[in-house]
CSV table of C-alpha atoms and ligand atoms in Angstrom, one decimal:
chain,number,residue,atom,x,y,z
A,1426,MET,CA,0.0,0.1,-0.1
A,1427,SER,CA,1.5,3.4,-0.9
A,1428,THR,CA,1.8,6.0,1.8
A,1429,ALA,CA,-0.1,9.3,1.5
A,1430,PRO,CA,2.3,12.1,0.6
A,1431,TYR,CA,1.0,14.5,3.3
A,1432,GLY,CA,-0.9,14.2,6.5
A,1433,PRO,CA,-2.0,16.4,9.3
A,1434,VAL,CA,0.0,15.2,12.4
A,1435,ARG,CA,-0.2,16.4,16.0
A,1436,ALA,CA,2.9,18.4,16.9
A,1437,ARG,CA,4.0,19.4,20.4
A,1438,VAL,CA,6.3,22.3,21.1
A,1439,LEU,CA,9.6,21.0,22.3
A,1440,GLY,CA,11.6,24.3,22.5
A,1441,VAL,CA,11.1,28.1,21.9
A,1442,ASP,CA,14.0,30.3,21.1
A,1443,ARG,CA,13.6,34.0,20.6
A,1444,LEU,CA,16.3,34.5,18.1
A,1445,SER,CA,16.0,38.3,17.4
A,1446,PRO,CA,13.4,41.1,17.5
A,1447,SER,CA,11.6,39.7,14.5
A,1448,PHE,CA,12.3,35.9,14.6
A,1449,ILE,CA,11.1,33.2,17.1
A,1450,ARG,CA,12.3,29.6,16.4
A,1451,ILE,CA,10.0,26.9,17.5
A,1452,THR,CA,10.9,23.2,17.5
A,1453,PHE,CA,8.1,20.6,17.2
A,1454,GLY,CA,8.1,16.9,18.0
A,1455,GLY,CA,6.0,14.3,19.9
A,1456,PRO,CA,4.9,10.8,19.1
A,1457,ASP,CA,2.7,11.6,16.1
A,1458,MET,CA,5.5,13.7,14.4
A,1459,ALA,CA,7.5,10.5,13.9
A,1460,ARG,CA,5.4,10.0,10.8
A,1461,VAL,CA,6.8,13.1,9.3
A,1462,GLY,CA,10.0,12.7,7.1
A,1463,ALA,CA,11.7,13.6,3.8
A,1464,ARG,CA,13.7,11.4,1.4
A,1465,THR,CA,15.5,14.2,-0.3
A,1466,ALA,CA,16.9,17.7,0.5
A,1467,VAL,CA,14.3,19.9,2.2
A,1468,PHE,CA,15.2,23.2,0.3
A,1469,ASP,CA,12.1,25.4,0.4
A,1470,GLN,CA,9.6,22.6,1.2
A,1471,ARG,CA,6.4,24.2,2.3
A,1472,ILE,CA,4.2,22.9,5.1
A,1473,LYS,CA,0.8,23.9,6.5
A,1474,LEU,CA,0.4,24.7,10.2
A,1475,ILE,CA,-3.0,24.6,11.7
A,1476,PHE,CA,-3.5,26.7,14.9
A,1477,PRO,CA,-6.3,26.0,17.3
A,1478,SER,CA,-8.9,28.8,17.7
A,1479,PRO,CA,-8.4,30.7,21.0
A,1480,CYS,CA,-9.4,28.7,24.0
A,1481,ALA,CA,-10.5,25.8,21.8
A,1482,GLU,CA,-9.2,22.2,21.2
A,1483,LEU,CA,-7.1,21.3,18.1
A,1484,PRO,CA,-9.5,20.5,15.2
A,1485,ALA,CA,-10.3,16.8,14.9
A,1486,ILE,CA,-9.7,16.2,11.1
A,1487,ALA,CA,-11.6,13.1,9.8
A,1488,GLY,CA,-9.3,10.6,8.0
A,1489,SER,CA,-11.0,10.3,4.6
A,1490,GLY,CA,-7.6,10.6,2.8
A,1491,ASP,CA,-8.5,14.1,1.7
A,1492,TRP,CA,-7.2,16.1,4.7
A,1493,TYR,CA,-7.9,19.4,3.2
A,1494,ASN,CA,-11.6,18.9,2.5
A,1495,ASP,CA,-12.0,17.1,5.8
A,1496,TRP,CA,-10.6,20.2,7.4
A,1497,LEU,CA,-12.7,22.6,5.3
A,1498,ALA,CA,-15.8,20.5,6.3
A,1499,LEU,CA,-15.4,21.4,10.0
A,1500,PRO,CA,-17.5,24.2,11.4
A,1501,GLU,CA,-15.6,27.5,11.0
A,1502,GLY,CA,-15.5,28.0,14.8
A,1503,SER,CA,-13.6,24.7,15.4
A,1504,ARG,CA,-11.4,24.6,12.4
A,1505,GLY,CA,-8.8,26.9,13.7
A,1506,ALA,CA,-6.5,28.8,11.3
A,1507,MET,CA,-4.2,27.4,8.7
A,1508,ARG,CA,-1.0,29.2,7.4
A,1509,THR,CA,1.9,28.2,5.2
A,1510,TYR,CA,5.5,28.0,6.6
A,1511,SER,CA,8.9,26.6,5.7
A,1512,ILE,CA,11.0,24.0,7.4
A,1513,ARG,CA,14.1,25.5,8.9
A,1514,PHE,CA,15.5,22.1,10.2
A,1515,LEU,CA,14.2,18.6,9.9
A,1516,GLU,CA,15.9,16.0,12.0
A,1517,MET,CA,15.0,12.4,12.0
A,1518,ASP,CA,16.1,9.1,13.4
A,1519,ASP,CA,14.3,5.7,13.1
A,1520,HIS,CA,11.8,6.5,15.8
A,1521,SER,CA,11.4,10.3,15.9
A,1522,THR,CA,11.3,13.5,14.0
A,1523,GLU,CA,11.9,17.0,15.1
A,1524,LEU,CA,10.9,19.9,12.8
A,1525,THR,CA,11.8,23.5,13.4
A,1526,VAL,CA,10.1,26.7,12.1
A,1527,ASP,CA,11.4,30.2,12.2
A,1528,PHE,CA,8.3,32.5,12.7
A,1529,VAL,CA,8.4,36.1,11.8
A,1530,LEU,CA,6.8,38.1,14.7
A,1531,HIS,CA,4.8,40.8,12.9
A,1532,MET,CA,3.0,42.1,15.9
A,1533,GLU,CA,2.0,45.7,15.1
A,1534,PRO,CA,-1.6,46.4,15.9
A,1535,GLY,CA,-3.7,45.6,12.8
A,1536,LEU,CA,-0.8,43.8,11.1
A,1537,SER,CA,-0.7,40.6,13.1
A,1538,GLY,CA,-2.6,37.4,12.6
A,1539,PRO,CA,-3.3,34.0,14.2
A,1540,ALA,CA,0.0,32.4,13.3
A,1541,ALA,CA,2.3,35.2,14.6
A,1542,ASN,CA,0.1,35.6,17.7
A,1543,TRP,CA,0.3,31.9,18.4
A,1544,ALA,CA,4.0,31.9,17.9
A,1545,ALA,CA,4.6,34.9,20.2
A,1546,ALA,CA,2.7,33.2,23.1
A,1547,ALA,CA,3.9,29.6,22.4
A,1548,GLY,CA,5.3,27.5,25.3
A,1549,VAL,CA,6.8,24.0,25.7
A,1550,GLY,CA,3.9,21.5,25.4
A,1551,ASP,CA,1.6,23.6,23.3
A,1552,GLU,CA,0.1,21.6,20.3
A,1553,ILE,CA,-0.7,22.4,16.6
A,1554,LEU,CA,-1.3,20.3,13.7
A,1555,ILE,CA,1.3,20.2,10.9
A,1556,VAL,CA,0.7,19.0,7.3
A,1557,ALA,CA,4.0,17.9,6.0
A,1558,PRO,CA,5.6,15.2,3.9
A,1559,LEU,CA,5.2,11.8,5.4
A,1560,ARG,CA,8.0,9.2,5.8
A,1561,GLY,CA,7.8,6.6,3.0
A,1562,ALA,CA,5.8,8.8,0.5
A,1563,GLU,CA,7.2,8.6,-3.0
A,1564,SER,CA,7.0,12.3,-3.8
A,1565,ALA,CA,5.3,14.9,-1.6
A,1566,GLY,CA,5.6,18.0,-3.8
A,1567,GLY,CA,5.8,21.4,-2.3
A,1568,ILE,CA,9.5,22.1,-3.2
A,1569,GLU,CA,9.9,25.0,-5.7
A,1570,PHE,CA,13.7,25.4,-5.7
A,1571,ASP,CA,15.0,23.6,-8.8
A,1572,ARG,CA,18.2,25.0,-10.2
A,1573,GLY,CA,18.5,22.3,-12.9
A,1574,SER,CA,22.0,22.3,-14.2
A,1575,ALA,CA,22.7,26.0,-13.2
A,1576,GLU,CA,25.8,26.4,-11.2
A,1577,SER,CA,25.1,30.0,-10.4
A,1578,ILE,CA,22.1,31.0,-8.3
A,1579,VAL,CA,20.5,34.2,-7.0
A,1580,LEU,CA,18.2,33.9,-4.0
A,1581,ALA,CA,16.2,36.9,-2.9
A,1582,GLY,CA,13.5,37.4,-0.3
A,1583,ASP,CA,12.3,39.2,2.8
A,1584,GLU,CA,12.2,37.9,6.4
A,1585,THR,CA,9.4,35.4,5.6
A,1586,ALA,CA,11.7,33.8,3.0
A,1587,ALA,CA,14.7,33.9,5.2
A,1588,PRO,CA,14.1,30.4,6.7
A,1589,ALA,CA,13.6,28.9,3.2
A,1590,ILE,CA,16.8,30.6,1.8
A,1591,ALA,CA,18.7,29.4,4.8
A,1592,ARG,CA,17.5,25.8,4.4
A,1593,ILE,CA,18.3,25.9,0.6
A,1594,LEU,CA,21.9,27.2,1.2
A,1595,GLU,CA,22.6,24.7,3.9
A,1596,ASP,CA,21.2,21.9,1.7
A,1597,LEU,CA,23.5,22.9,-1.1
A,1598,HIS,CA,26.6,22.4,1.0
A,1599,GLY,CA,29.2,20.3,-0.9
A,1600,GLU,CA,27.8,21.1,-4.3
A,1601,THR,CA,29.4,23.2,-7.0
A,1602,VAL,CA,27.4,26.3,-6.7
A,1603,SER,CA,28.2,30.0,-6.7
A,1604,GLY,CA,26.1,33.2,-6.6
A,1605,ALA,CA,24.4,35.5,-4.1
A,1606,ALA,CA,21.6,35.6,-1.6
A,1607,PHE,CA,19.8,38.9,-0.7
A,1608,ILE,CA,17.7,38.8,2.5
A,1609,GLU,CA,15.8,41.8,3.6
A,1610,VAL,CA,15.0,41.9,7.3
A,1611,PRO,CA,13.3,44.5,9.6
A,1612,THR,CA,16.4,45.5,11.6
A,1613,ALA,CA,20.2,44.7,11.7
A,1614,ALA,CA,19.5,42.8,14.9
A,1615,ASP,CA,17.5,40.2,12.7
A,1616,ILE,CA,20.7,39.0,10.9
A,1617,LEU,CA,21.1,35.3,11.7
A,1618,ASP,CA,23.7,32.7,10.9
A,1619,ILE,CA,23.5,30.7,7.7
A,1620,ASP,CA,25.9,28.0,6.9
A,1621,ALA,CA,26.1,28.8,3.2
A,1622,PRO,CA,28.3,27.2,0.5
A,1623,ALA,CA,31.6,29.2,0.2
A,1624,GLY,CA,30.8,30.3,-3.3
A,1625,VAL,CA,27.5,32.1,-2.4
A,1626,ASP,CA,27.7,35.7,-1.0
A,1627,VAL,CA,25.0,36.2,1.6
A,1628,ARG,CA,23.9,39.8,2.0
A,1629,TRP,CA,21.6,40.8,4.8
A,1630,LEU,CA,19.7,44.0,4.0
A,1631,PRO,CA,18.2,45.6,7.2
A,1632,ARG,CA,15.1,47.7,6.2
A,1633,SER,CA,15.5,49.9,9.3
A,1634,GLY,CA,12.0,51.4,9.1
A,1635,ALA,CA,11.8,51.8,5.3
A,1636,ALA,CA,8.9,50.2,3.3
A,1637,HIS,CA,9.0,46.5,2.4
A,1638,GLY,CA,11.3,46.0,-0.6
A,1639,GLU,CA,13.1,49.3,-0.3
A,1640,ALA,CA,16.3,47.5,0.6
A,1641,LEU,CA,15.8,44.3,-1.4
A,1642,THR,CA,14.7,45.7,-4.8
A,1643,PRO,CA,17.6,47.9,-5.6
A,1644,ALA,CA,20.1,45.4,-4.3
A,1645,VAL,CA,18.8,42.7,-6.7
A,1646,LEU,CA,18.5,45.0,-9.6
A,1647,SER,CA,22.0,46.5,-9.2
A,1648,HIS,CA,23.4,42.9,-9.0
A,1649,LEU,CA,21.9,42.5,-12.5
A,1650,GLY,CA,23.0,45.9,-13.6
A,1651,THR,CA,19.4,47.2,-14.1
A,1652,ARG,CA,17.0,49.5,-12.2
A,1653,LEU,CA,13.3,49.8,-11.5
A,1654,ASP,CA,11.3,52.2,-13.7
A,1655,ASP,CA,8.8,54.4,-11.8
A,1656,ALA,CA,5.6,53.0,-13.5
A,1657,PRO,CA,3.0,51.7,-11.0
A,1658,VAL,CA,2.4,47.9,-10.7
A,1659,PRO,CA,-0.2,47.0,-13.3
A,1660,ALA,CA,-3.7,46.5,-12.1
A,1661,ALA,CA,-3.7,42.7,-13.1
A,1662,ASP,CA,-0.7,42.2,-10.6
A,1663,THR,CA,-2.4,43.8,-7.7
A,1664,ALA,CA,-5.4,41.4,-7.2
A,1665,ASP,CA,-5.9,39.8,-3.8
A,1666,GLY,CA,-4.1,36.5,-4.7
A,1667,LEU,CA,-0.4,35.9,-4.2
A,1668,LEU,CA,1.9,36.0,-7.2
A,1669,TRP,CA,3.1,32.5,-8.0
A,1670,GLU,CA,5.0,32.2,-11.2
A,1671,THR,CA,7.6,29.5,-11.5
A,1672,PRO,CA,9.3,27.6,-14.4
A,1673,HIS,CA,6.7,24.9,-13.9
A,1674,PHE,CA,3.5,26.8,-12.8
A,1675,SER,CA,1.8,29.9,-13.5
A,1676,GLY,CA,-0.7,31.3,-10.9
A,1677,ALA,CA,-2.0,33.7,-13.6
A,1678,GLY,CA,-2.7,30.9,-16.0
A,1679,GLU,CA,0.0,31.9,-18.5
A,1680,SER,CA,1.1,29.0,-20.9
A,1681,ILE,CA,4.4,27.6,-19.9
A,1682,VAL,CA,6.9,26.4,-22.4
A,1683,PRO,CA,10.0,25.2,-20.4
A,1684,ASP,CA,13.2,26.2,-22.1
A,1685,THR,CA,15.6,23.3,-21.5
A,1686,THR,CA,18.4,25.0,-23.5
A,1687,LEU,CA,18.9,27.9,-21.2
A,1688,SER,CA,22.2,28.6,-19.6
A,1689,GLY,CA,23.1,31.1,-16.9
A,1690,ALA,CA,21.9,31.8,-13.4
A,1691,TYR,CA,18.8,30.4,-11.7
A,1692,TYR,CA,16.7,33.0,-9.7
A,1693,TRP,CA,14.5,32.2,-6.7
A,1694,ILE,CA,12.6,35.2,-5.3
A,1695,ALA,CA,10.0,35.2,-2.6
A,1696,GLY,CA,8.5,37.6,-0.1
A,1697,GLU,CA,5.7,40.2,0.1
A,1698,SER,CA,3.7,39.8,-3.1
A,1699,GLY,CA,3.7,43.4,-4.3
A,1700,VAL,CA,7.5,43.5,-3.9
A,1701,VAL,CA,8.0,40.3,-5.8
A,1702,THR,CA,5.6,41.4,-8.5
A,1703,ARG,CA,7.6,44.5,-9.1
A,1704,LEU,CA,10.8,42.5,-9.2
A,1705,ARG,CA,9.2,40.2,-11.7
A,1706,ARG,CA,8.2,42.9,-14.0
A,1707,ALA,CA,11.8,44.4,-13.8
A,1708,LEU,CA,13.5,41.1,-14.4
A,1709,VAL,CA,11.3,39.4,-16.9
A,1710,ARG,CA,9.8,42.3,-18.8
A,1711,ASP,CA,12.4,44.9,-18.6
A,1712,HIS,CA,15.7,43.0,-18.1
A,1713,GLY,CA,14.7,40.1,-20.4
A,1714,LEU,CA,15.3,37.1,-18.0
A,1715,HIS,CA,13.5,34.0,-19.4
A,1716,ARG,CA,10.8,32.9,-17.2
A,1717,SER,CA,12.2,29.4,-17.1
A,1718,GLN,CA,15.2,30.8,-15.1
A,1719,VAL,CA,13.1,32.3,-12.3
A,1720,ALA,CA,10.7,31.3,-9.6
A,1721,PHE,CA,8.7,34.2,-8.2
A,1722,MET,CA,6.6,33.6,-5.1
A,1723,GLY,CA,4.4,35.8,-3.1
A,1724,TYR,CA,4.7,34.5,0.4
A,1725,TRP,CA,2.2,37.1,2.0
A,1726,LYS,CA,0.5,40.3,1.0
A,1727,LEU,CA,0.5,43.5,2.9
A,1728,GLY,CA,-2.9,44.2,4.4
A,1729,VAL,CA,-4.4,40.8,3.5
A,1730,ALA,CA,-4.9,37.9,5.9
A,1731,MET,CA,-4.0,34.5,4.4
A,1732,ARG,CA,-6.5,31.7,4.4
A,1733,GLY,CA,-3.9,28.8,4.3
B,1908,FAD,C1,5.6,28.8,0.8
B,1908,FAD,C2,5.5,29.8,2.0
B,1908,FAD,C3,6.5,29.7,3.0
B,1908,FAD,C4,6.4,30.6,4.1
B,1908,FAD,N1,7.4,30.4,5.1
B,1908,FAD,C5,7.4,31.3,6.1
B,1908,FAD,C6,8.3,31.0,7.3
B,1908,FAD,O1,9.1,30.1,7.3
B,1908,FAD,N2,8.2,32.0,8.3
B,1908,FAD,C7,7.3,33.0,8.3
B,1908,FAD,O2,7.3,33.7,9.3
B,1908,FAD,N3,6.4,33.2,7.3
B,1908,FAD,C8,6.5,32.3,6.3
B,1908,FAD,N4,5.6,32.5,5.3
B,1908,FAD,C9,4.7,33.7,5.3
B,1908,FAD,C10,3.5,33.5,6.3
B,1908,FAD,O3,2.6,32.4,5.7
B,1908,FAD,C11,2.5,34.7,6.3
B,1908,FAD,O4,3.3,35.8,6.8
B,1908,FAD,C12,1.3,34.6,7.0
B,1908,FAD,O5,0.5,35.7,6.5
B,1908,FAD,C13,1.4,34.7,8.5
B,1908,FAD,O6,0.1,34.4,9.0
B,1908,FAD,P1,-0.5,35.3,10.2
B,1908,FAD,O7,-1.7,34.5,10.7
B,1908,FAD,O8,0.5,35.6,11.2
B,1908,FAD,O9,-1.0,36.6,9.4
B,1908,FAD,P2,-2.3,36.8,8.6
B,1908,FAD,O10,-3.6,36.5,9.3
B,1908,FAD,O11,-2.2,36.0,7.3
B,1908,FAD,O12,-2.3,38.3,8.2
B,1908,FAD,C14,-2.7,39.3,9.1
B,1908,FAD,C15,-2.0,40.6,8.7
B,1908,FAD,O13,-0.6,40.4,8.9
B,1908,FAD,C16,0.1,40.9,7.8
B,1908,FAD,N5,1.3,40.1,7.6
B,1908,FAD,C17,1.4,38.8,7.4
B,1908,FAD,N6,2.7,38.5,7.4
B,1908,FAD,C18,3.4,39.7,7.7
B,1908,FAD,C19,4.9,39.9,7.8
B,1908,FAD,N7,5.7,38.9,7.7
B,1908,FAD,N8,5.2,41.2,8.1
B,1908,FAD,C20,4.3,42.2,8.2
B,1908,FAD,N9,2.9,41.9,8.1
B,1908,FAD,C21,2.6,40.7,7.9
B,1908,FAD,C22,-0.9,40.8,6.6
B,1908,FAD,O14,-0.6,41.6,5.6
B,1908,FAD,C23,-2.3,41.0,7.3
B,1908,FAD,O15,-2.5,42.4,7.2
B,1908,FAD,C24,5.5,31.6,4.2
B,1908,FAD,C25,4.5,31.7,3.2
B,1908,FAD,C26,4.6,30.8,2.1
B,1908,FAD,C27,3.4,30.9,1.0
């Protein structure tokens, strides 16, 4: 019998570490978590976290084999909130699994949400559900980083993408790779250690009170020798959904003809959707990068609460 690729598992907080003003690192484990595992490098593997509603039990998701529809079928009041995160560390032995997530604490009034609020108050023993790849599954999906044969990479993102960028770089250790990683964070105190391959130059870009993207965008464009024009973001790119345009998938429904003859660097760009949209326009439309060389991913959107 084949193993389902993903499953909601009960995860207990084993440790909480306030890394910096904007990051809190939470490690999850417990008996049910032993079902989680990965066969390959984790890279930017996305996972879903389901937080209980305040003062409520964890949602009891039926086991029909379709966890998402089982979750949706629960009454709204007992369903809790689901959000997407990245795996910072995944450690497994034969009998147990520990999974670590770095949460951004965006706590300003009106700009917070159930995930950040839960993380800020989390203590050892607290429980959530995690939907993550299960041990033994053939292929779970949910990894976008795919540099193909490119030996040069450019990774760019804000603080929500920092955990994925860190994981990608640490998983590339020992491989022939060069390039740069640009990571915009709220303050200089949010700069964290990443064990990156020697050939990749990691540049942390503290925003220090400026708007999202003000540090990241010029740094990426100057790396490419180009600049942003002043035109506003086109209306089609500012709809409520998150931008998701990768070499293999178009959230906007564009037809994709993968170009396997491409040479040159591979680009991976994630963060606030409006910032990523402007970078996409500059890189693909103005600078002429082929879309097969770049993954653009809106991880969150200013002023919009996610729905999972
Ligand atoms: C593939 C993927 C991987 C991700 N990995 C991570 C990760 O490892 N760590 C991480 O912290 N986030 C990560 N995110 C982003 C995270 O899912 C969003 O930030 C999410 O909105 C947080 O949920 P919330 O309940 O705290 O806020 P929501 O209820 O979704 O939003 C409430 C309000 O908070 C604002 N908001 C949301 N995020 C931020 C932010 N970072 N800064 C300022 N305001 C914000 C929204 O615009 C909205 O106004 C990832 C997203 C994706 C798609």
